PDB file of C-alpha atoms in Angstrom:
ATOM      1  CA  GLY J   1      21.462 -23.636  -5.769  1.00 70.00           C
ATOM      2  CA  ALA J   2      20.351 -20.529  -7.615  1.00 85.00           C
ATOM      3  CA  VAL J   3      21.376 -17.341  -5.853  1.00 93.00           C
ATOM      4  CA  VAL J   4      20.141 -13.817  -6.374  1.00 96.00           C
ATOM      5  CA  SER J   5      21.892 -10.911  -4.713  1.00 97.00           C
ATOM      6  CA  GLN J   6      20.775  -7.353  -4.143  1.00 98.00           C
ATOM      7  CA  HIS J   7      22.909  -4.339  -3.474  1.00 98.00           C
ATOM      8  CA  PRO J   8      22.734  -2.443  -1.271  1.00 98.00           C
ATOM      9  CA  SER J   9      20.960  -4.392   1.446  1.00 97.00           C
ATOM     10  CA  TRP J  10      19.873  -1.140   3.038  1.00 97.00           C
ATOM     11  CA  VAL J  11      20.156   2.518   2.141  1.00 98.00           C
ATOM     12  CA  ILE J  12      19.211   5.826   3.698  1.00 97.00           C
ATOM     13  CA  CYS J  13      18.905   8.825   1.427  1.00 96.00           C
ATOM     14  CA  LYS J  14      17.664  12.368   1.593  1.00 97.00           C
ATOM     15  CA  SER J  15      14.402  13.414   0.021  1.00 97.00           C
ATOM     16  CA  GLY J  16      14.868  14.503  -3.582  1.00 97.00           C
ATOM     17  CA  THR J  17      17.866  12.310  -4.326  1.00 97.00           C
ATOM     18  CA  SER J  18      17.958   9.199  -6.498  1.00 97.00           C
ATOM     19  CA  VAL J  19      18.859   5.709  -5.384  1.00 98.00           C
ATOM     20  CA  LYS J  20      19.911   2.745  -7.520  1.00 98.00           C
ATOM     21  CA  ILE J  21      19.289  -0.828  -6.417  1.00 98.00           C
ATOM     22  CA  GLU J  22      20.997  -3.728  -8.187  1.00 97.00           C
ATOM     23  CA  CYS J  23      19.639  -7.239  -8.588  1.00 97.00           C
ATOM     24  CA  ARG J  24      22.064  -9.910  -9.798  1.00 96.00           C
ATOM     25  CA  SER J  25      21.623 -13.574 -10.566  1.00 95.00           C
ATOM     26  CA  LEU J  26      24.958 -15.028  -9.463  1.00 95.00           C
ATOM     27  CA  ASP J  27      25.001 -18.522 -10.905  1.00 92.00           C
ATOM     28  CA  PHE J  28      22.377 -18.499 -13.630  1.00 93.00           C
ATOM     29  CA  GLN J  29      21.106 -16.368 -16.468  1.00 92.00           C
ATOM     30  CA  ALA J  30      17.716 -14.785 -16.033  1.00 90.00           C
ATOM     31  CA  THR J  31      15.346 -14.097 -18.893  1.00 83.00           C
ATOM     32  CA  THR J  32      13.032 -12.136 -16.693  1.00 91.00           C
ATOM     33  CA  MET J  33      13.412 -10.255 -13.461  1.00 94.00           C
ATOM     34  CA  PHE J  34      10.615  -8.948 -11.313  1.00 96.00           C
ATOM     35  CA  TRP J  35      10.599  -6.057  -8.854  1.00 97.00           C
ATOM     36  CA  TYR J  36       8.343  -6.059  -5.814  1.00 97.00           C
ATOM     37  CA  ARG J  37       7.723  -3.555  -3.038  1.00 97.00           C
ATOM     38  CA  GLN J  38       6.715  -4.430   0.495  1.00 96.00           C
ATOM     39  CA  PHE J  39       5.565  -1.817   3.000  1.00 93.00           C
ATOM     40  CA  PRO J  40       5.882  -2.657   6.718  1.00 90.00           C
ATOM     41  CA  LYS J  41       3.572  -5.433   7.827  1.00 89.00           C
ATOM     42  CA  GLN J  42       2.088  -5.699   4.361  1.00 93.00           C
ATOM     43  CA  SER J  43       2.330  -8.074   1.466  1.00 95.00           C
ATOM     44  CA  LEU J  44       4.575  -7.939  -1.575  1.00 96.00           C
ATOM     45  CA  MET J  45       3.237  -5.972  -4.518  1.00 96.00           C
ATOM     46  CA  LEU J  46       4.567  -6.499  -8.016  1.00 96.00           C
ATOM     47  CA  MET J  47       5.904  -3.238  -9.407  1.00 96.00           C
ATOM     48  CA  ALA J  48       7.316  -4.223 -12.758  1.00 95.00           C
ATOM     49  CA  THR J  49       8.611  -6.987 -14.970  1.00 94.00           C
ATOM     50  CA  SER J  50      11.865  -6.563 -16.843  1.00 92.00           C
ATOM     51  CA  ASN J  51      13.244  -8.597 -19.706  1.00 89.00           C
ATOM     52  CA  GLU J  52      16.820  -8.367 -20.866  1.00 86.00           C
ATOM     53  CA  GLY J  53      17.224  -5.850 -23.653  1.00 83.00           C
ATOM     54  CA  SER J  54      13.675  -4.553 -23.651  1.00 86.00           C
ATOM     55  CA  LYS J  55      11.605  -1.996 -21.802  1.00 89.00           C
ATOM     56  CA  ALA J  56      10.119  -2.952 -18.475  1.00 92.00           C
ATOM     57  CA  THR J  57       6.411  -3.530 -18.064  1.00 93.00           C
ATOM     58  CA  TYR J  58       4.965  -1.644 -15.117  1.00 95.00           C
ATOM     59  CA  GLU J  59       1.949  -2.594 -13.054  1.00 94.00           C
ATOM     60  CA  GLN J  60      -0.971  -0.234 -12.912  1.00 93.00           C
ATOM     61  CA  GLY J  61      -0.344   2.631 -10.543  1.00 93.00           C
ATOM     62  CA  VAL J  62       3.453   2.390 -10.640  1.00 95.00           C
ATOM     63  CA  GLU J  63       5.096   5.486 -12.116  1.00 94.00           C
ATOM     64  CA  LYS J  64       7.587   4.408 -14.735  1.00 93.00           C
ATOM     65  CA  ASP J  65       9.361   7.766 -14.687  1.00 95.00           C
ATOM     66  CA  LYS J  66       9.888   7.499 -10.975  1.00 96.00           C
ATOM     67  CA  PHE J  67      10.971   3.864 -10.836  1.00 97.00           C
ATOM     68  CA  LEU J  68      13.426   3.403 -13.677  1.00 96.00           C
ATOM     69  CA  ILE J  69      14.273  -0.188 -14.490  1.00 95.00           C
ATOM     70  CA  ASN J  70      17.162  -1.290 -16.656  1.00 91.00           C
ATOM     71  CA  HIS J  71      17.851  -4.924 -17.520  1.00 90.00           C
ATOM     72  CA  ALA J  72      21.126  -4.593 -19.389  1.00 84.00           C
ATOM     73  CA  SER J  73      22.274  -8.207 -19.216  1.00 91.00           C
ATOM     74  CA  LEU J  74      20.985 -11.670 -18.425  1.00 92.00           C
ATOM     75  CA  THR J  75      22.377 -11.390 -14.911  1.00 94.00           C
ATOM     76  CA  LEU J  76      21.680  -7.800 -13.885  1.00 95.00           C
ATOM     77  CA  SER J  77      18.634  -5.620 -13.447  1.00 95.00           C
ATOM     78  CA  THR J  78      18.643  -2.236 -11.739  1.00 96.00           C
ATOM     79  CA  LEU J  79      15.861  -0.227 -10.148  1.00 97.00           C
ATOM     80  CA  THR J  80      16.445   3.502  -9.738  1.00 97.00           C
ATOM     81  CA  VAL J  81      14.114   5.420  -7.478  1.00 98.00           C
ATOM     82  CA  THR J  82      14.288   8.960  -8.790  1.00 97.00           C
ATOM     83  CA  SER J  83      13.595  12.035  -6.670  1.00 97.00           C
ATOM     84  CA  ALA J  84      12.841   9.836  -3.693  1.00 97.00           C
ATOM     85  CA  HIS J  85      10.353  10.960  -1.074  1.00 96.00           C
ATOM     86  CA  PRO J  86       9.577   9.554   2.389  1.00 96.00           C
ATOM     87  CA  GLU J  87       6.573   7.686   1.018  1.00 96.00           C
ATOM     88  CA  ASP J  88       8.974   5.676  -1.168  1.00 97.00           C
ATOM     89  CA  SER J  89      10.511   4.200   1.974  1.00 97.00           C
ATOM     90  CA  SER J  90       9.915   0.482   1.647  1.00 97.00           C
ATOM     91  CA  PHE J  91      11.475  -2.954   1.251  1.00 97.00           C
ATOM     92  CA  TYR J  92      12.288  -3.611  -2.398  1.00 98.00           C
ATOM     93  CA  ILE J  93      12.720  -7.240  -3.457  1.00 98.00           C
ATOM     94  CA  CYS J  94      13.663  -8.615  -6.838  1.00 97.00           C
ATOM     95  CA  SER J  95      13.213 -12.085  -8.209  1.00 96.00           C
ATOM     96  CA  ALA J  96      14.751 -13.737 -11.239  1.00 94.00           C
ATOM     97  CA  ARG J  97      13.431 -16.415 -13.564  1.00 90.00           C
ATOM     98  CA  PRO J  98      16.139 -18.713 -14.940  1.00 89.00           C
ATOM     99  CA  LEU J  99      16.738 -18.931 -18.660  1.00 84.00           C
ATOM    100  CA  ARG J 100      16.759 -22.681 -18.258  1.00 82.00           C
ATOM    101  CA  GLY J 101      14.551 -24.358 -15.744  1.00 77.00           C
ATOM    102  CA  ALA J 102      10.992 -25.268 -14.885  1.00 78.00           C
ATOM    103  CA  SER J 103       8.459 -22.629 -15.864  1.00 73.00           C
ATOM    104  CA  TYR J 104       7.514 -21.970 -12.263  1.00 80.00           C
ATOM    105  CA  GLU J 105      11.023 -21.371 -11.002  1.00 84.00           C
ATOM    106  CA  GLN J 106      11.973 -17.969  -9.765  1.00 88.00           C
ATOM    107  CA  TYR J 107      14.422 -16.975  -7.102  1.00 93.00           C
ATOM    108  CA  PHE J 108      14.158 -14.021  -4.772  1.00 96.00           C
ATOM    109  CA  GLY J 109      16.906 -11.692  -3.698  1.00 97.00           C
ATOM    110  CA  PRO J 110      17.373 -10.817  -0.024  1.00 96.00           C
ATOM    111  CA  GLY J 111      15.744  -7.405  -0.454  1.00 97.00           C
ATOM    112  CA  THR J 112      16.832  -3.791  -0.079  1.00 98.00           C
ATOM    113  CA  ARG J 113      15.443  -1.627   2.689  1.00 97.00           C
ATOM    114  CA  LEU J 114      15.141   1.987   1.544  1.00 98.00           C
ATOM    115  CA  THR J 115      14.592   4.795   4.018  1.00 97.00           C
ATOM    116  CA  VAL J 116      14.067   8.302   2.674  1.00 97.00           C
ATOM    117  CA  THR J 117      14.512  11.100   5.205  1.00 97.00           C
TER     118      THR J 117
ATOM    119  CA  ALA T   1     -11.821  -8.601  -5.706  1.00 67.00           C
ATOM    120  CA  GLN T   2      -8.718 -10.023  -4.132  1.00 77.00           C
ATOM    121  CA  LYS T   3      -6.998 -12.671  -6.171  1.00 93.00           C
ATOM    122  CA  ILE T   4      -5.407 -14.341  -3.167  1.00 97.00           C
ATOM    123  CA  THR T   5      -7.150 -14.460   0.199  1.00 97.00           C
ATOM    124  CA  GLN T   6      -5.494 -15.535   3.410  1.00 97.00           C
ATOM    125  CA  THR T   7      -8.036 -15.285   6.197  1.00 96.00           C
ATOM    126  CA  GLN T   8      -5.720 -15.930   9.142  1.00 97.00           C
ATOM    127  CA  PRO T   9      -3.714 -12.813  10.019  1.00 96.00           C
ATOM    128  CA  GLY T  10      -2.027 -14.651  12.878  1.00 96.00           C
ATOM    129  CA  MET T  11      -1.816 -18.126  14.371  1.00 96.00           C
ATOM    130  CA  PHE T  12      -0.346 -19.549  17.560  1.00 96.00           C
ATOM    131  CA  VAL T  13       0.498 -23.243  17.470  1.00 96.00           C
ATOM    132  CA  GLN T  14       2.177 -25.574  19.933  1.00 97.00           C
ATOM    133  CA  GLU T  15       5.482 -27.057  18.860  1.00 97.00           C
ATOM    134  CA  LYS T  16       5.197 -30.476  17.167  1.00 97.00           C
ATOM    135  CA  GLU T  17       1.565 -29.923  16.201  1.00 97.00           C
ATOM    136  CA  ALA T  18       0.476 -29.835  12.573  1.00 97.00           C
ATOM    137  CA  VAL T  19      -0.531 -26.471  11.110  1.00 97.00           C
ATOM    138  CA  THR T  20      -2.868 -25.627   8.255  1.00 98.00           C
ATOM    139  CA  LEU T  21      -2.600 -22.199   6.684  1.00 98.00           C
ATOM    140  CA  ASP T  22      -5.562 -21.255   4.533  1.00 98.00           C
ATOM    141  CA  CYS T  23      -5.419 -19.797   1.050  1.00 98.00           C
ATOM    142  CA  THR T  24      -8.149 -19.287  -1.516  1.00 98.00           C
ATOM    143  CA  TYR T  25      -7.627 -17.822  -4.938  1.00 97.00           C
ATOM    144  CA  ASP T  26      -9.587 -16.300  -7.759  1.00 96.00           C
ATOM    145  CA  THR T  27      -8.721 -16.641 -11.421  1.00 94.00           C
ATOM    146  CA  SER T  28     -10.459 -17.278 -14.708  1.00 92.00           C
ATOM    147  CA  ASP T  29      -7.310 -18.751 -16.266  1.00 91.00           C
ATOM    148  CA  GLN T  30      -7.153 -22.484 -16.828  1.00 91.00           C
ATOM    149  CA  SER T  31      -3.390 -22.507 -16.417  1.00 91.00           C
ATOM    150  CA  TYR T  32      -1.940 -21.040 -13.258  1.00 93.00           C
ATOM    151  CA  GLY T  33       0.475 -21.843 -10.481  1.00 94.00           C
ATOM    152  CA  LEU T  34       0.204 -21.561  -6.741  1.00 96.00           C
ATOM    153  CA  PHE T  35       3.121 -20.936  -4.410  1.00 96.00           C
ATOM    154  CA  TRP T  36       3.823 -20.715  -0.719  1.00 98.00           C
ATOM    155  CA  TYR T  37       6.676 -18.649   0.660  1.00 97.00           C
ATOM    156  CA  LYS T  38       8.041 -18.200   4.151  1.00 97.00           C
ATOM    157  CA  GLN T  39       9.378 -14.804   5.182  1.00 97.00           C
ATOM    158  CA  PRO T  40      11.295 -14.693   8.467  1.00 96.00           C
ATOM    159  CA  SER T  41      12.035 -11.404  10.190  1.00 94.00           C
ATOM    160  CA  SER T  42      15.176 -11.024   8.064  1.00 92.00           C
ATOM    161  CA  GLY T  43      12.924 -10.368   5.080  1.00 93.00           C
ATOM    162  CA  GLU T  44      14.162 -13.015   2.669  1.00 94.00           C
ATOM    163  CA  MET T  45      11.531 -14.937   0.743  1.00 95.00           C
ATOM    164  CA  ILE T  46      11.988 -18.672   1.138  1.00 95.00           C
ATOM    165  CA  PHE T  47      10.221 -20.861  -1.416  1.00 94.00           C
ATOM    166  CA  LEU T  48       8.340 -23.731   0.198  1.00 96.00           C
ATOM    167  CA  ILE T  49       6.144 -25.442  -2.347  1.00 96.00           C
ATOM    168  CA  TYR T  50       4.512 -25.147  -5.766  1.00 95.00           C
ATOM    169  CA  GLN T  51       1.320 -26.558  -7.271  1.00 96.00           C
ATOM    170  CA  GLY T  52       0.440 -26.263 -10.927  1.00 93.00           C
ATOM    171  CA  SER T  53      -3.205 -26.065 -11.903  1.00 94.00           C
ATOM    172  CA  TYR T  54      -2.918 -29.206 -13.999  1.00 93.00           C
ATOM    173  CA  ASP T  55      -1.097 -31.208 -11.357  1.00 92.00           C
ATOM    174  CA  GLU T  56      -3.376 -33.987 -10.203  1.00 89.00           C
ATOM    175  CA  GLN T  57      -1.383 -34.906  -7.135  1.00 94.00           C
ATOM    176  CA  ASN T  58      -1.021 -32.598  -4.170  1.00 96.00           C
ATOM    177  CA  ALA T  59       2.495 -31.223  -3.950  1.00 96.00           C
ATOM    178  CA  THR T  60       4.710 -32.274  -1.053  1.00 97.00           C
ATOM    179  CA  GLU T  61       8.160 -31.059   0.026  1.00 95.00           C
ATOM    180  CA  GLY T  62       9.432 -32.603   3.213  1.00 97.00           C
ATOM    181  CA  ARG T  63       7.243 -31.374   6.081  1.00 97.00           C
ATOM    182  CA  TYR T  64       5.228 -29.172   3.730  1.00 98.00           C
ATOM    183  CA  SER T  65       2.254 -30.301   1.709  1.00 98.00           C
ATOM    184  CA  LEU T  66      -0.251 -28.346  -0.306  1.00 98.00           C
ATOM    185  CA  ASN T  67      -3.890 -29.345  -0.040  1.00 97.00           C
ATOM    186  CA  PHE T  68      -5.095 -28.389  -3.506  1.00 97.00           C
ATOM    187  CA  GLN T  69      -8.856 -28.344  -4.007  1.00 96.00           C
ATOM    188  CA  LYS T  70      -9.356 -26.967  -7.472  1.00 95.00           C
ATOM    189  CA  ALA T  71     -13.154 -26.827  -7.448  1.00 95.00           C
ATOM    190  CA  ARG T  72     -13.066 -24.808  -4.245  1.00 96.00           C
ATOM    191  CA  LYS T  73     -10.111 -22.719  -5.483  1.00 96.00           C
ATOM    192  CA  SER T  74      -8.293 -23.557  -2.320  1.00 97.00           C
ATOM    193  CA  ALA T  75      -4.574 -24.178  -1.796  1.00 98.00           C
ATOM    194  CA  ASN T  76      -3.927 -24.652   1.894  1.00 98.00           C
ATOM    195  CA  LEU T  77      -0.428 -25.243   3.227  1.00 98.00           C
ATOM    196  CA  VAL T  78       0.007 -27.992   5.778  1.00 98.00           C
ATOM    197  CA  ILE T  79       3.113 -28.061   7.942  1.00 98.00           C
ATOM    198  CA  SER T  80       3.541 -31.312   9.815  1.00 95.00           C
ATOM    199  CA  ALA T  81       5.335 -31.529  13.164  1.00 95.00           C
ATOM    200  CA  SER T  82       5.885 -27.800  13.560  1.00 97.00           C
ATOM    201  CA  GLN T  83       9.198 -26.512  14.881  1.00 97.00           C
ATOM    202  CA  LEU T  84      10.170 -23.289  16.630  1.00 97.00           C
ATOM    203  CA  GLY T  85      12.042 -22.254  13.489  1.00 97.00           C
ATOM    204  CA  ASP T  86       8.785 -22.301  11.543  1.00 98.00           C
ATOM    205  CA  SER T  87       7.754 -19.038  13.218  1.00 98.00           C
ATOM    206  CA  ALA T  88       7.531 -16.491  10.374  1.00 98.00           C
ATOM    207  CA  MET T  89       5.183 -14.810   7.932  1.00 98.00           C
ATOM    208  CA  TYR T  90       3.739 -17.150   5.319  1.00 98.00           C
ATOM    209  CA  PHE T  91       2.511 -15.911   1.977  1.00 98.00           C
ATOM    210  CA  CYS T  92       0.376 -17.679  -0.576  1.00 98.00           C
ATOM    211  CA  ALA T  93       0.916 -16.467  -4.136  1.00 97.00           C
ATOM    212  CA  MET T  94      -0.376 -17.144  -7.615  1.00 96.00           C
ATOM    213  CA  ARG T  95       0.967 -16.775 -11.110  1.00 93.00           C
ATOM    214  CA  GLU T  96      -1.605 -16.718 -13.864  1.00 89.00           C
ATOM    215  CA  GLY T  97      -1.055 -17.872 -17.411  1.00 75.00           C
ATOM    216  CA  VAL T  98       1.619 -20.086 -18.902  1.00 64.00           C
ATOM    217  CA  GLY T  99       5.341 -19.761 -19.338  1.00 60.00           C
ATOM    218  CA  GLY T 100       6.297 -18.061 -16.129  1.00 58.00           C
ATOM    219  CA  ALA T 101       6.492 -14.633 -17.741  1.00 67.00           C
ATOM    220  CA  ASP T 102       4.207 -13.050 -15.208  1.00 82.00           C
ATOM    221  CA  GLY T 103       5.009 -11.974 -11.703  1.00 91.00           C
ATOM    222  CA  LEU T 104       3.306 -13.265  -8.617  1.00 94.00           C
ATOM    223  CA  THR T 105       0.230 -11.952  -6.844  1.00 95.00           C
ATOM    224  CA  PHE T 106       0.565 -12.386  -3.104  1.00 97.00           C
ATOM    225  CA  GLY T 107      -1.958 -12.724  -0.329  1.00 97.00           C
ATOM    226  CA  LYS T 108      -1.735 -10.590   2.802  1.00 96.00           C
ATOM    227  CA  GLY T 109       0.041 -13.317   4.706  1.00 97.00           C
ATOM    228  CA  THR T 110      -0.325 -15.247   7.942  1.00 98.00           C
ATOM    229  CA  HIS T 111       1.964 -14.600  10.881  1.00 97.00           C
ATOM    230  CA  LEU T 112       2.664 -18.013  12.393  1.00 98.00           C
ATOM    231  CA  ILE T 113       4.097 -18.276  15.881  1.00 98.00           C
ATOM    232  CA  ILE T 114       5.187 -21.655  17.199  1.00 97.00           C
ATOM    233  CA  GLN T 115       5.132 -21.885  20.963  1.00 96.00           C
ATOM    234  CA  PRO T 116       7.326 -24.296  22.947  1.00 95.00           C
TER     235      PRO T 116
END
């Protein structure tokens, strides 16, 4: 089956530093990858949509200069949280839409838990 | 207005009973898709079932079925013969438009607990 990995699975960083989270589709190519954020006991909120080789599209209210997204290949998208603050602590989940497959298909990664101290 | 509404924050159900998790949605698009995901405490999102807006038959996947009532904008998940391992958060989600280029909008979720 289609597998999406995320690295790291959890990270603790100090306030003011930057953190990079990787999302990889392991056995398929992904035209589009999505980044979501989930605060404790809340739902997933779409942050941005990234397409290989083009700029990401950010949802309203998400700071593009703070959450840098790069989709350099059909199997890798990265999310960099710049100058992280405690309020950025959250569970970050990516999903990937296969290049070939039914239009509704998308596969989620296992998530990355970010804690900013 | 919320696009996806799940009115049951939590549910307790006896093992082996059937469960219905409610979901209503709001969209002006003619083409859209509805999804249900299970999220155990580990955090992974497990895809359960999908219903396209043009699908005339209700979707089924093993013990999961989606009760799609388009006129009511309702997409309830039915789990038959519940098991202890079904205890988790359940999210209803919608993608609007065609082509799958858009991300999903999620409801607030229902925390389902199956009791022995």
